[in-house]
Coordinates of C-alpha atoms and ligand atoms in Angstrom, one line a residue:
M1 CA 81.6 105.0 177.9
L2 CA 78.1 103.8 178.2
K3 CA 78.7 101.8 175.0
R4 CA 81.7 100.2 176.1
L5 CA 79.7 99.3 179.7
I6 CA 76.9 97.8 177.6
L7 CA 79.5 95.8 175.4
F8 CA 81.1 94.5 178.6
L9 CA 77.9 93.4 180.1
L10 CA 76.8 91.8 176.9
L11 CA 80.2 89.9 176.6
F12 CA 79.9 89.0 180.3
L13 CA 76.2 87.5 179.7
I14 CA 77.4 85.8 176.6
S15 CA 80.4 84.4 178.3
M16 CA 78.0 83.2 181.2
G17 CA 75.8 81.7 178.6
A18 CA 78.2 79.3 177.1
E19 CA 81.0 77.8 179.3
S20 CA 84.6 78.0 178.1
L21 CA 85.4 75.3 175.6
I22 CA 87.1 71.9 176.5
Q23 CA 90.2 71.7 174.3
N24 CA 91.0 68.7 172.2
L25 CA 88.0 66.4 172.3
P26 CA 89.8 63.8 170.2
G27 CA 92.0 63.2 173.2
R28 CA 89.5 62.9 175.9
T29 CA 87.3 60.1 177.0
T30 CA 84.2 60.6 175.0
T31 CA 80.7 59.0 174.1
S32 CA 79.2 59.8 170.8
L33 CA 75.4 60.8 170.8
N34 CA 75.7 61.0 166.9
G35 CA 73.1 58.8 165.1
I36 CA 69.4 58.8 165.0
W37 CA 67.4 61.5 166.8
N38 CA 63.7 62.1 166.9
Y39 CA 62.7 65.6 165.8
I40 CA 59.7 68.0 165.8
V41 CA 59.3 70.7 163.2
D42 CA 57.9 73.8 165.1
P43 CA 57.6 76.8 162.8
Y44 CA 55.4 78.6 165.3
E45 CA 57.7 77.8 168.1
N46 CA 54.6 76.3 170.0
G47 CA 57.1 74.2 172.0
Y48 CA 58.9 77.2 173.5
Y49 CA 56.3 80.0 173.9
N50 CA 52.9 79.8 175.4
Y51 CA 49.7 81.4 173.6
R52 CA 50.8 84.7 175.4
Y53 CA 54.3 84.5 173.8
T54 CA 55.8 83.9 177.1
P55 CA 58.8 81.4 177.0
F56 CA 58.0 78.3 178.9
D57 CA 61.7 78.8 180.2
D58 CA 60.4 81.7 182.2
Y59 CA 57.9 79.4 184.2
A60 CA 58.6 78.7 187.9
D61 CA 59.2 75.1 186.9
P62 CA 59.9 74.7 183.2
S63 CA 60.1 71.1 183.5
K64 CA 56.3 71.1 184.4
S65 CA 55.6 73.6 181.5
G66 CA 54.1 72.9 178.0
G67 CA 57.7 73.2 176.7
Y68 CA 58.6 70.4 174.3
F69 CA 61.9 70.2 176.3
A70 CA 60.0 68.8 179.2
N71 CA 59.3 65.6 177.1
Q72 CA 56.1 65.1 179.0
K73 CA 54.2 61.8 178.8
P74 CA 50.4 61.2 179.3
V75 CA 49.9 59.3 182.8
N76 CA 46.2 59.4 183.0
P77 CA 43.9 58.5 180.4
W78 CA 42.6 62.2 180.6
D79 CA 46.1 63.8 180.3
R80 CA 46.5 66.0 177.3
V81 CA 50.0 66.3 175.8
E82 CA 50.1 67.4 172.2
Y83 CA 53.6 66.3 171.0
D84 CA 55.5 63.0 171.4
F85 CA 59.1 62.7 170.3
E86 CA 59.1 59.0 170.5
L87 CA 56.2 58.9 167.8
S88 CA 57.9 61.6 165.8
E89 CA 60.1 61.2 162.7
T90 CA 63.8 60.6 162.9
I91 CA 66.9 62.3 161.4
N92 CA 70.6 61.7 161.5
V93 CA 72.9 63.8 163.7
P94 CA 75.3 65.2 162.6
G95 CA 73.8 66.7 159.4
D96 CA 71.8 69.7 158.2
W97 CA 68.1 69.0 158.1
N98 CA 67.8 70.6 154.5
S99 CA 69.7 67.9 152.7
Q100 CA 68.2 65.0 154.8
K101 CA 64.5 65.8 154.3
E102 CA 62.9 66.9 150.9
K103 CA 60.3 68.8 152.8
L104 CA 62.9 70.7 154.9
Y105 CA 65.0 71.7 151.9
Y106 CA 64.0 75.4 152.3
Y107 CA 62.9 75.4 155.9
E108 CA 64.1 78.2 158.0
G109 CA 62.8 77.9 161.6
T110 CA 62.9 75.9 164.7
I111 CA 63.2 72.3 164.9
W112 CA 63.4 70.2 168.1
Y113 CA 65.9 67.3 168.5
K114 CA 65.7 64.6 171.1
K115 CA 68.1 61.8 172.1
S116 CA 67.6 59.5 175.0
F117 CA 70.7 57.8 176.4
D118 CA 71.9 55.8 179.6
Y119 CA 75.2 56.9 181.1
I120 CA 77.3 55.4 183.8
R121 CA 80.4 57.2 184.9
E122 CA 83.7 55.7 184.9
A123 CA 84.4 57.0 188.3
A124 CA 81.9 58.5 190.9
D125 CA 83.6 61.9 191.1
N126 CA 84.3 62.5 187.6
R127 CA 82.5 65.5 185.9
V128 CA 80.6 65.0 182.7
F129 CA 80.0 67.5 179.8
V130 CA 77.8 67.5 176.6
H131 CA 79.7 69.0 173.8
F132 CA 78.2 70.1 170.4
G133 CA 80.5 70.7 167.3
A134 CA 78.3 73.2 166.1
A135 CA 74.4 73.8 165.6
N136 CA 73.1 76.4 163.0
Y137 CA 72.3 78.9 164.1
Q138 CA 70.7 79.2 167.7
A139 CA 70.5 76.3 169.9
D140 CA 68.7 76.1 173.3
V141 CA 69.8 73.0 175.2
Y142 CA 67.9 70.9 177.9
L143 CA 68.7 67.8 179.9
N144 CA 66.2 66.0 181.5
G145 CA 63.8 68.9 181.2
H146 CA 66.3 71.5 182.7
K147 CA 67.9 74.2 180.7
L148 CA 71.7 73.9 180.1
G149 CA 72.1 77.2 178.1
M150 CA 71.6 78.9 174.8
H151 CA 74.3 79.3 172.0
K152 CA 74.3 81.4 169.1
G153 CA 76.7 81.2 165.9
G154 CA 76.3 78.3 163.4
F155 CA 79.8 77.4 163.0
T156 CA 81.6 77.0 166.4
P157 CA 81.6 74.5 169.2
F158 CA 80.1 74.8 172.7
N159 CA 79.7 72.6 175.8
Y160 CA 77.9 72.5 179.1
E161 CA 78.4 70.6 182.3
I162 CA 75.8 68.0 183.1
T163 CA 77.4 66.2 186.1
D164 CA 74.5 67.0 188.5
L165 CA 71.7 66.5 186.1
L166 CA 72.8 63.1 184.8
K167 CA 71.0 59.9 185.6
T168 CA 72.1 56.3 185.0
H169 CA 69.1 55.6 182.6
D170 CA 66.6 57.4 180.4
N171 CA 68.4 60.7 180.2
F172 CA 66.8 62.8 177.5
L173 CA 68.8 65.6 175.6
I174 CA 66.5 68.0 173.8
V175 CA 67.8 70.8 171.7
K176 CA 65.7 73.6 170.1
V177 CA 67.6 74.6 166.9
D178 CA 66.6 77.9 165.0
N179 CA 68.2 78.7 161.8
K180 CA 65.9 81.8 161.0
R181 CA 68.2 84.5 159.5
K182 CA 68.1 87.9 161.3
K183 CA 69.3 91.4 160.5
D184 CA 71.4 91.8 163.7
E185 CA 73.0 88.2 163.8
V186 CA 76.3 87.0 162.3
P187 CA 76.0 86.4 159.5
T188 CA 73.2 88.9 158.6
V189 CA 70.1 88.1 156.5
N190 CA 71.9 88.1 153.0
T191 CA 74.6 85.6 152.0
D192 CA 75.6 83.6 149.2
W193 CA 75.4 80.2 150.6
W194 CA 72.6 78.0 151.8
N195 CA 71.3 78.4 155.2
F196 CA 71.7 74.8 156.3
G197 CA 70.1 74.3 159.7
G198 CA 70.4 71.9 162.5
L199 CA 72.9 69.9 164.6
T200 CA 75.3 70.0 161.8
R201 CA 78.3 68.5 163.7
D202 CA 79.2 65.8 166.2
V203 CA 77.3 65.5 169.6
Q204 CA 79.5 63.9 172.3
I205 CA 79.5 63.4 176.0
V206 CA 82.9 64.1 177.6
E207 CA 83.9 62.5 181.0
V208 CA 86.7 64.1 182.8
P209 CA 88.3 63.9 186.4
E210 CA 86.7 66.2 189.2
T211 CA 89.7 68.7 188.6
F212 CA 90.9 68.3 184.9
V213 CA 93.0 70.0 182.1
K214 CA 90.1 72.1 180.5
D215 CA 92.4 74.1 178.2
Y216 CA 95.8 74.5 176.9
F217 CA 97.7 76.4 174.3
V218 CA 101.1 75.1 173.1
Q219 CA 102.9 77.0 170.2
L220 CA 106.0 78.7 169.2
A221 CA 106.1 82.0 170.7
K222 CA 105.7 85.0 168.3
D223 CA 109.0 85.5 166.3
S224 CA 110.7 82.6 168.2
K225 CA 112.0 79.5 166.6
R226 CA 113.0 77.9 169.8
T227 CA 110.7 78.8 172.5
L228 CA 107.3 77.0 173.0
A229 CA 104.9 79.2 174.9
G230 CA 101.5 79.1 176.1
Y231 CA 99.5 78.0 179.1
I232 CA 97.7 74.9 180.9
Q233 CA 94.4 75.8 182.4
L234 CA 92.8 73.5 185.1
D235 CA 89.0 73.6 186.0
G236 CA 87.8 72.1 189.3
V237 CA 88.0 72.2 193.0
D238 CA 91.7 71.7 193.3
E239 CA 92.6 73.7 190.2
T240 CA 95.1 76.1 192.2
N241 CA 98.6 75.6 193.2
R242 CA 98.4 72.1 191.5
K243 CA 101.3 70.2 189.8
V244 CA 101.1 69.8 186.0
E245 CA 103.5 68.5 183.5
L246 CA 103.9 69.0 179.8
L247 CA 105.9 66.4 178.0
I248 CA 107.1 66.1 174.5
P249 CA 109.1 62.8 174.4
E250 CA 110.5 63.2 170.9
L251 CA 112.2 66.6 171.9
K252 CA 113.3 65.0 175.4
L253 CA 111.2 67.7 176.9
R254 CA 109.6 67.6 180.3
K255 CA 108.5 70.6 182.1
K256 CA 106.9 70.5 185.5
L257 CA 104.8 73.4 186.6
K258 CA 102.4 74.6 189.2
T259 CA 99.0 76.4 188.6
D260 CA 98.4 79.8 190.0
D261 CA 95.4 80.7 192.3
L262 CA 93.5 80.8 188.8
G263 CA 94.2 77.2 188.1
R264 CA 96.6 78.4 185.3
A265 CA 100.2 77.5 184.5
E266 CA 102.2 79.7 181.9
L267 CA 104.6 77.7 179.6
N268 CA 107.8 79.0 178.4
I269 CA 110.2 76.1 177.1
S270 CA 113.0 76.2 174.7
S271 CA 114.2 73.5 172.4
K272 CA 116.9 73.4 169.8
R273 CA 115.8 70.1 168.4
I274 CA 112.4 71.1 166.9
T275 CA 111.7 70.0 163.3
Y276 CA 109.2 72.6 161.9
W277 CA 105.8 71.8 160.5
S278 CA 105.4 72.6 156.9
P279 CA 103.3 71.5 153.9
E280 CA 106.2 69.5 152.6
N281 CA 106.7 68.0 156.2
P282 CA 103.9 68.2 158.3
K283 CA 105.5 67.2 161.3
L284 CA 103.4 66.6 164.5
Y285 CA 104.6 65.8 168.0
D286 CA 102.8 63.8 170.5
V287 CA 102.3 66.4 173.3
I288 CA 101.3 65.0 176.7
I289 CA 99.8 67.2 179.3
K290 CA 99.6 65.7 182.8
S291 CA 97.6 66.6 185.7
G292 CA 97.5 64.5 189.0
T293 CA 94.5 62.6 187.6
E294 CA 94.9 62.8 183.8
E295 CA 97.1 62.4 180.8
I296 CA 96.0 64.1 177.7
H297 CA 97.7 63.5 174.4
D298 CA 97.6 65.9 171.3
Q299 CA 99.2 66.0 168.1
I300 CA 100.7 69.3 167.6
G301 CA 103.1 70.8 164.9
F302 CA 105.4 73.9 165.5
R303 CA 106.2 76.4 162.9
T304 CA 106.7 80.2 162.5
I305 CA 104.6 82.4 160.6
Q306 CA 105.4 86.1 159.8
T307 CA 105.4 88.7 157.3
K308 CA 108.3 90.8 156.1
G309 CA 107.5 93.7 153.8
A310 CA 105.7 92.0 151.2
D311 CA 106.7 88.4 152.1
I312 CA 105.0 85.7 154.1
L313 CA 107.6 83.7 155.8
L314 CA 106.9 80.2 156.9
N315 CA 109.7 78.9 159.2
G316 CA 111.7 82.0 157.9
E317 CA 111.4 81.3 154.2
S318 CA 109.2 83.1 151.9
I319 CA 106.3 81.1 150.7
F320 CA 103.5 81.6 147.9
L321 CA 100.2 80.3 149.2
K322 CA 98.9 78.2 146.3
G323 CA 95.2 78.1 147.4
I324 CA 91.6 77.5 146.8
S325 CA 88.4 78.8 148.6
L326 CA 85.8 76.3 149.8
H327 CA 82.6 76.1 151.5
E328 CA 81.7 73.4 154.0
E329 CA 79.7 71.4 151.8
N330 CA 80.0 67.7 150.3
P331 CA 78.5 68.4 146.9
L332 CA 77.8 64.6 146.5
R333 CA 75.6 64.5 149.4
G334 CA 74.4 68.1 148.8
G335 CA 74.7 69.1 152.4
R336 CA 77.1 70.4 155.1
A337 CA 80.3 68.5 155.3
H338 CA 80.8 67.2 159.0
S339 CA 83.1 64.2 159.0
M340 CA 86.7 63.0 158.4
E341 CA 85.6 61.3 155.2
D342 CA 84.2 64.6 154.0
A343 CA 87.4 66.5 155.0
H344 CA 89.3 63.8 153.1
L345 CA 87.2 64.4 150.0
L346 CA 87.6 68.3 149.9
L347 CA 91.2 68.5 150.8
G348 CA 92.1 65.6 148.7
W349 CA 90.7 67.8 145.7
A350 CA 92.7 70.7 147.0
K351 CA 95.8 68.7 147.2
E352 CA 95.2 67.1 143.6
L353 CA 94.7 70.8 142.4
G354 CA 98.3 71.5 143.7
C355 CA 97.4 73.6 146.7
N356 CA 99.4 74.0 149.9
Y357 CA 96.6 76.3 151.3
V358 CA 93.0 76.6 151.6
R359 CA 90.6 79.4 152.6
L360 CA 87.9 77.9 154.7
A361 CA 85.2 80.3 153.7
H362 CA 83.1 82.3 155.0
Y363 CA 82.7 80.8 158.5
P364 CA 84.7 78.3 160.8
H365 CA 84.5 74.9 159.2
N366 CA 84.4 71.6 161.2
E367 CA 87.4 70.5 163.4
Y368 CA 88.2 67.5 161.0
M369 CA 89.2 70.0 158.4
V370 CA 91.9 71.7 160.5
R371 CA 93.1 68.3 162.0
L372 CA 93.3 66.8 158.6
A373 CA 95.2 69.9 157.3
D374 CA 97.7 69.6 160.1
E375 CA 98.2 65.9 159.1
I376 CA 98.6 66.3 155.3
G377 CA 100.3 69.7 155.3
M378 CA 97.7 72.0 154.1
L379 CA 98.0 75.7 155.4
V380 CA 94.7 77.3 156.4
W381 CA 92.7 80.7 156.5
E382 CA 89.9 80.5 158.9
E383 CA 87.2 83.1 158.7
N384 CA 84.6 84.8 160.9
P385 CA 81.2 85.1 159.4
V386 CA 81.2 88.8 159.4
Y387 CA 80.0 88.9 155.9
W388 CA 78.5 91.8 153.7
T389 CA 76.0 94.1 155.6
I390 CA 76.4 93.3 159.3
S391 CA 74.7 95.5 161.8
W392 CA 77.8 97.5 162.6
E393 CA 76.1 99.8 165.1
N394 CA 74.6 97.0 167.2
E395 CA 76.5 96.1 170.3
Q396 CA 74.7 92.8 170.6
T397 CA 75.9 92.1 167.0
Y398 CA 79.5 92.7 167.9
A399 CA 79.2 90.6 171.0
T400 CA 78.1 87.8 168.9
A401 CA 80.8 88.3 166.3
Q402 CA 83.4 88.3 169.1
Q403 CA 82.0 85.3 170.8
Q404 CA 82.2 83.2 167.5
L405 CA 85.8 84.6 166.8
S406 CA 86.8 83.6 170.3
E407 CA 85.4 79.9 169.8
V408 CA 87.3 79.2 166.7
I409 CA 90.6 80.6 168.2
S410 CA 89.9 78.5 171.3
R411 CA 89.2 75.3 169.4
D412 CA 92.0 75.7 166.7
K413 CA 94.9 77.7 168.4
N414 CA 96.9 74.5 168.6
R415 CA 96.7 73.6 164.9
A416 CA 100.0 74.4 163.2
S417 CA 98.1 74.5 159.7
V418 CA 95.9 77.6 160.7
I419 CA 98.2 80.7 159.8
I420 CA 95.5 83.4 159.3
W421 CA 92.5 84.4 161.2
S422 CA 90.1 86.5 158.8
M423 CA 88.0 89.2 160.5
A424 CA 85.4 89.8 157.7
N425 CA 84.6 89.3 154.0
E426 CA 83.6 92.1 151.6
T427 CA 82.1 94.4 154.3
P428 CA 81.1 98.0 153.0
V429 CA 83.6 100.8 154.5
S430 CA 81.9 103.0 157.1
D431 CA 83.1 104.3 160.5
A432 CA 80.8 101.9 162.5
R433 CA 82.2 98.9 160.4
M434 CA 85.8 100.2 161.0
D435 CA 85.2 100.3 164.6
F436 CA 83.8 96.9 164.6
L437 CA 86.7 95.3 162.7
K438 CA 89.3 97.2 164.7
K439 CA 87.8 95.7 167.9
L440 CA 87.8 92.2 166.3
H441 CA 91.5 92.9 165.3
D442 CA 92.4 93.8 168.8
F443 CA 90.5 91.0 170.4
T444 CA 92.1 88.4 168.1
L445 CA 95.7 89.5 169.1
Q446 CA 94.7 89.2 172.7
Q447 CA 93.6 85.6 172.1
D448 CA 96.5 84.6 169.9
E449 CA 99.4 86.9 168.9
T450 CA 101.2 84.1 166.9
R451 CA 99.2 84.1 163.7
L452 CA 98.4 86.7 161.1
I453 CA 95.2 88.7 160.6
S454 CA 93.6 89.5 157.3
A455 CA 90.2 90.1 155.7
A456 CA 88.7 90.3 152.3
L457 CA 89.0 94.2 151.9
E458 CA 87.5 96.6 149.5
M459 CA 89.2 97.4 146.3
H460 CA 88.4 100.2 144.1
G461 CA 89.4 101.5 140.4
E462 CA 90.7 104.9 139.6
G463 CA 92.0 106.6 136.4
E464 CA 90.4 106.4 133.1
D465 CA 87.5 103.7 133.2
G466 CA 88.7 102.6 136.7
L467 CA 91.4 100.5 135.3
T468 CA 93.9 101.3 137.9
R469 CA 93.2 99.3 140.9
K470 CA 94.0 100.3 144.5
I471 CA 93.2 99.0 148.0
S472 CA 91.4 102.0 149.4
D473 CA 90.1 100.1 152.5
P474 CA 91.1 101.9 155.7
F475 CA 91.0 98.3 157.3
A476 CA 94.2 97.6 155.2
E477 CA 96.3 99.4 157.9
Y478 CA 95.3 96.8 160.5
V479 CA 95.7 93.5 158.6
D480 CA 99.2 91.6 158.4
V481 CA 98.1 90.3 154.8
L482 CA 96.1 92.5 152.2
S483 CA 93.3 90.3 150.6
F484 CA 90.6 91.3 148.4
N485 CA 88.2 89.6 146.0
Q486 CA 88.1 90.7 142.3
Y487 CA 85.8 89.5 139.7
I488 CA 87.3 91.3 136.6
G489 CA 86.1 89.3 133.6
W490 CA 82.9 88.0 135.3
Y491 CA 81.2 90.8 137.3
D492 CA 83.2 93.5 135.8
G493 CA 83.5 93.3 131.9
L494 CA 84.7 90.2 129.9
P495 CA 88.0 88.1 130.5
E496 CA 89.7 90.3 127.8
K497 CA 89.4 93.3 130.4
C498 CA 92.0 91.6 132.7
D499 CA 94.8 92.7 130.4
Q500 CA 93.7 96.2 130.8
I501 CA 94.2 96.4 134.4
K502 CA 97.0 98.2 136.2
W503 CA 97.8 97.6 139.7
A504 CA 98.6 100.5 142.1
I505 CA 98.6 98.7 145.5
D506 CA 101.0 100.9 147.6
Q507 CA 101.0 99.1 150.8
D508 CA 104.2 97.2 151.6
K509 CA 102.3 94.1 152.7
P510 CA 101.9 90.7 151.1
V511 CA 98.7 90.5 148.9
I512 CA 96.4 87.2 148.7
I513 CA 93.7 87.5 146.0
S514 CA 90.9 85.8 148.2
E515 CA 88.6 85.4 145.4
F516 CA 88.5 85.5 141.7
G517 CA 86.6 83.3 139.1
G518 CA 83.3 82.7 137.4
G519 CA 80.6 80.3 136.7
A520 CA 80.3 77.1 134.3
L521 CA 78.3 74.2 134.2
Q522 CA 80.4 71.2 134.2
G523 CA 79.9 69.4 131.0
L524 CA 78.5 72.3 129.2
H525 CA 80.8 73.2 126.3
G526 CA 81.1 76.0 123.6
D527 CA 83.4 78.8 122.5
S528 CA 85.3 80.8 125.1
L529 CA 83.0 83.9 125.0
T530 CA 79.7 81.8 125.7
I531 CA 78.9 82.3 129.2
W532 CA 78.5 79.2 131.4
T533 CA 80.6 77.0 129.4
E534 CA 83.6 75.4 130.7
E535 CA 85.7 77.2 127.9
F536 CA 84.5 80.5 129.1
Q537 CA 85.5 79.8 132.8
E538 CA 88.9 78.2 131.4
Y539 CA 89.5 81.5 129.4
L540 CA 88.7 83.6 132.5
Y541 CA 91.1 81.7 134.7
R542 CA 93.9 82.0 132.1
E543 CA 93.4 86.0 131.9
S544 CA 93.0 86.3 135.7
I545 CA 96.2 84.4 136.4
E546 CA 98.0 86.5 133.8
M547 CA 96.6 89.7 135.5
I548 CA 97.2 88.9 139.1
Q549 CA 100.9 88.0 138.4
R550 CA 101.4 91.8 137.6
I551 CA 100.9 92.6 141.4
P552 CA 104.5 92.6 142.9
Q553 CA 103.3 91.9 146.3
L554 CA 101.4 88.9 145.3
R555 CA 102.1 86.0 147.7
G556 CA 98.9 83.9 147.3
A557 CA 95.5 83.2 145.8
T558 CA 92.5 81.5 146.8
P559 CA 90.3 81.5 143.6
W560 CA 86.4 81.1 144.0
I561 CA 85.9 78.2 144.4
L562 CA 87.1 74.5 144.7
V563 CA 83.6 73.0 144.0
D564 CA 80.0 74.2 143.2
F565 CA 77.7 74.9 146.3
H566 CA 74.2 75.4 147.1
S567 CA 72.9 79.2 147.1
P568 CA 69.4 80.5 147.0
R569 CA 70.7 83.3 145.0
R570 CA 71.6 81.2 141.9
V571 CA 68.1 80.4 140.2
L572 CA 69.0 80.2 136.4
P573 CA 67.1 77.1 135.4
G574 CA 69.1 74.4 133.6
I575 CA 72.5 76.1 134.6
Q576 CA 72.3 76.9 138.3
D577 CA 69.1 75.5 139.7
G578 CA 70.1 76.5 143.2
W579 CA 74.0 76.0 142.8
N580 CA 76.7 78.7 142.7
R581 CA 78.6 77.2 139.5
K582 CA 81.9 79.0 140.2
G583 CA 83.3 75.7 141.2
L584 CA 86.4 74.1 139.5
I585 CA 84.6 70.8 140.2
G586 CA 81.0 70.5 139.6
S587 CA 78.2 69.4 142.1
N588 CA 78.6 66.1 140.2
G589 CA 82.1 65.7 141.4
E590 CA 83.5 66.1 138.0
K591 CA 86.4 68.6 137.2
K592 CA 85.9 71.4 134.8
K593 CA 88.5 72.7 132.3
A594 CA 89.7 75.6 134.5
F595 CA 90.7 73.2 137.2
Y596 CA 93.7 72.2 135.0
V597 CA 94.5 75.9 134.2
L598 CA 94.9 76.5 137.9
Q599 CA 96.6 73.2 138.6
N600 CA 99.2 74.0 135.7
Y601 CA 99.8 77.4 137.3
Y602 CA 100.4 76.1 140.8
T603 CA 102.4 73.0 139.8
N604 CA 104.8 75.2 137.7
L605 CA 105.3 77.6 140.3
P606 CA 108.8 77.3 141.9
K607 CA 108.8 75.9 145.4
H608 CA 109.3 79.0 147.7
S609 CA 108.5 81.4 144.8
K610 CA 107.5 85.0 145.5
N611 CA 105.3 85.7 142.6
K612 CA 107.1 84.6 139.5
Ligands
LIG1 C1 81.7 87.3 146.6 C2 81.5 86.6 147.9 C3 81.2 85.1 147.7 C4 80.3 84.8 146.7 C5 80.9 85.1 145.3 C6 80.1 84.9 144.2 O1 82.9 87.8 146.4 O2 82.5 86.7 148.8 O3 80.6 84.6 148.9 O4 79.9 83.4 146.7 O5 81.4 86.7 145.5 O6 79.5 86.0 143.8 O7 79.9 83.9 143.6

C-alpha cells in the first residue's frame, strides 16, 4: 500500500511538473525559436548550485541569485558577474551538441542554452506557451529569470505556459540541459546508442485563445469500423459547459457537443463512408475542431488494427509487416534526426527497401517521422526507452517511464500509422521487471485501447545444444504481438547455424522478429565467412530469412537496422570507429549487399501474405 501511495505521489508531482501537452502543434499559431542560441558548457553545474551545492532555484529570489538562468549583467564598474551568454559561443537549435561541436562529441553533462526574443500577442487576452519537441535528458526551463519547470526524458515533448511572464521585448529563455546517464533514469546508464545531448528538436512559442482546445483524440473505436470515438478537451476559464464542434467535411460529418464540468466532451460518431487508411492508400481526412474562439485543423487517418490468433488484421485483412528498425540519426550529418528532411531521408530509404512498416527504436522519434508515416503509408512501432537493465525496484524510475510513455501516446494518439506501443526492449526477466512492465501495459490501455501492445521479449533455447527456440518470457502473456530479437549467426554461432534452429513458439499470437542481423563495413568485400564484409552480412541475411520463415506465426520483421548508427560500444579501429555497423546502409549513405537481399524478400512477398 505504501509503495502505491509513493508511486501516486510521484506521478502527481511529475504531472505537476510538466503541464499536459498541447495537441497538434502544426495546426496552431506558432512562432519558431529555432536557430542560433548562445550556450555555456557547465560541467560542474556552477550555474545551478552555489559552492555549498545548494540550488540557486531554492533561493528566496532565484532571479537575483548567481544562477545562469538570471542572465545577470554588470551595471556598475565594480559588479562581478562571471558569465555572459551574449559573449558565449553559439549553437543551432534543434540539434544535438555532440555532432555540432568537435569538443562536445563525447560531452555528458550540463549545457545552458539561451535565446532572446520579442513577442507581441495577436490578441491581449490570448495565452502563450513555450513547447519543446524534446531535450535530452533533463531540462530545467526558465523565462526572464523565473523557473517554468523541469522535464526528464530525452525523446518526448513538453510545454509550459508563459502568458504572465512574457514581455513585449527582450525576453530571455534559458534552458539547462543535462544529458548525464544515471542508473535510475530511463534509459539507464548502458545503451547501444550515442547519448546525444541538447535541445534536439524544435522549440516553439504557441499562442492560443484564453479558453482553447488543448487536446483531442479522434480515432475509430476499438474493434469498430464505423464509430469514431475519443474526446475534445478545453483548457481555460470558460472550459465547462462550452459548445464545441467536430467536422469532417469529406464525410459530411458535423457533430455539436458541449463540454462537461471538466471541460471535456466525449466523441461518439458513426459514419458508413470512411475510406480506411492503409500503406497502399494513406487516406487522411481534414478534421476540424471548433470551439467558440478557434478552429483547429488536423489531417487524420482512420483504420482498424487487431490481432486474431496469429494474424495481424489491418482493416480486417491479414497483413505481413515488412519492416526495418531504425535509430533517430541522420548518418550523413552524424547526429540526431530532427526535421522533415531527415524524415524523408530515413523513411525514403525504408520505402526503397520495400517496407510497409518501421520500428522506431529504442525511444519515441520526432513528430515529423510519424506525420510523414501517416502521409506516405508507413505503419509504425513506437517504443518506450525501457531498455536492458532498468532500476525495476525504484518507484521514481517507474514514474519516469510512465511519464515518457504518457507523453508519446498523448502526442501520437491521432496518427493512423502508429499501430504498436512497445513497452520495453531486451529486459532481463525478474518479478520486479514483470511488475514494472505490467503496470506500463495497464497504463497504456487506459490511455489508448485502440492500438496493439508489444515488447522485445526474452527468448531461450532448449533441447540438444539449445537449438529449439521458445519464448519463455512471462510478459508474453500480456502483449498482443510477440516480438523478440535474435542474432543467430552473429552473436550465436555462424550463419550456417540458422538452418539447425527449430521453433517451438506455442503462443497463438502473431510473431514479429524485432531484430536480426549483423555488421558489415560498407565497401569491404571478401568471402562470406569473413566477418565485417558485405558478403558475410549478405549470407547472414539469406540464412536468417530462411530461418524465420519456419515460424508459423511469423507476421513481420524489423531487421537490425536500416542504417549504421553511432555507439560508444563499437570501437574496432578501421571497421567500427564508434559506429554500429549493422546497417543495411552505411554511414556514408551507400547501400550494402544485404539491403538487396531483404528488398528481394519483401518485394516478392504476396500483398496480404501470412508468412509464405
Ligand atoms: C540488441 C539491442 C540493440 C543493439 C543490437 C546490437 O538487440 O536491442 O539496441 O544495437 O542488439 O547488438 O547491435
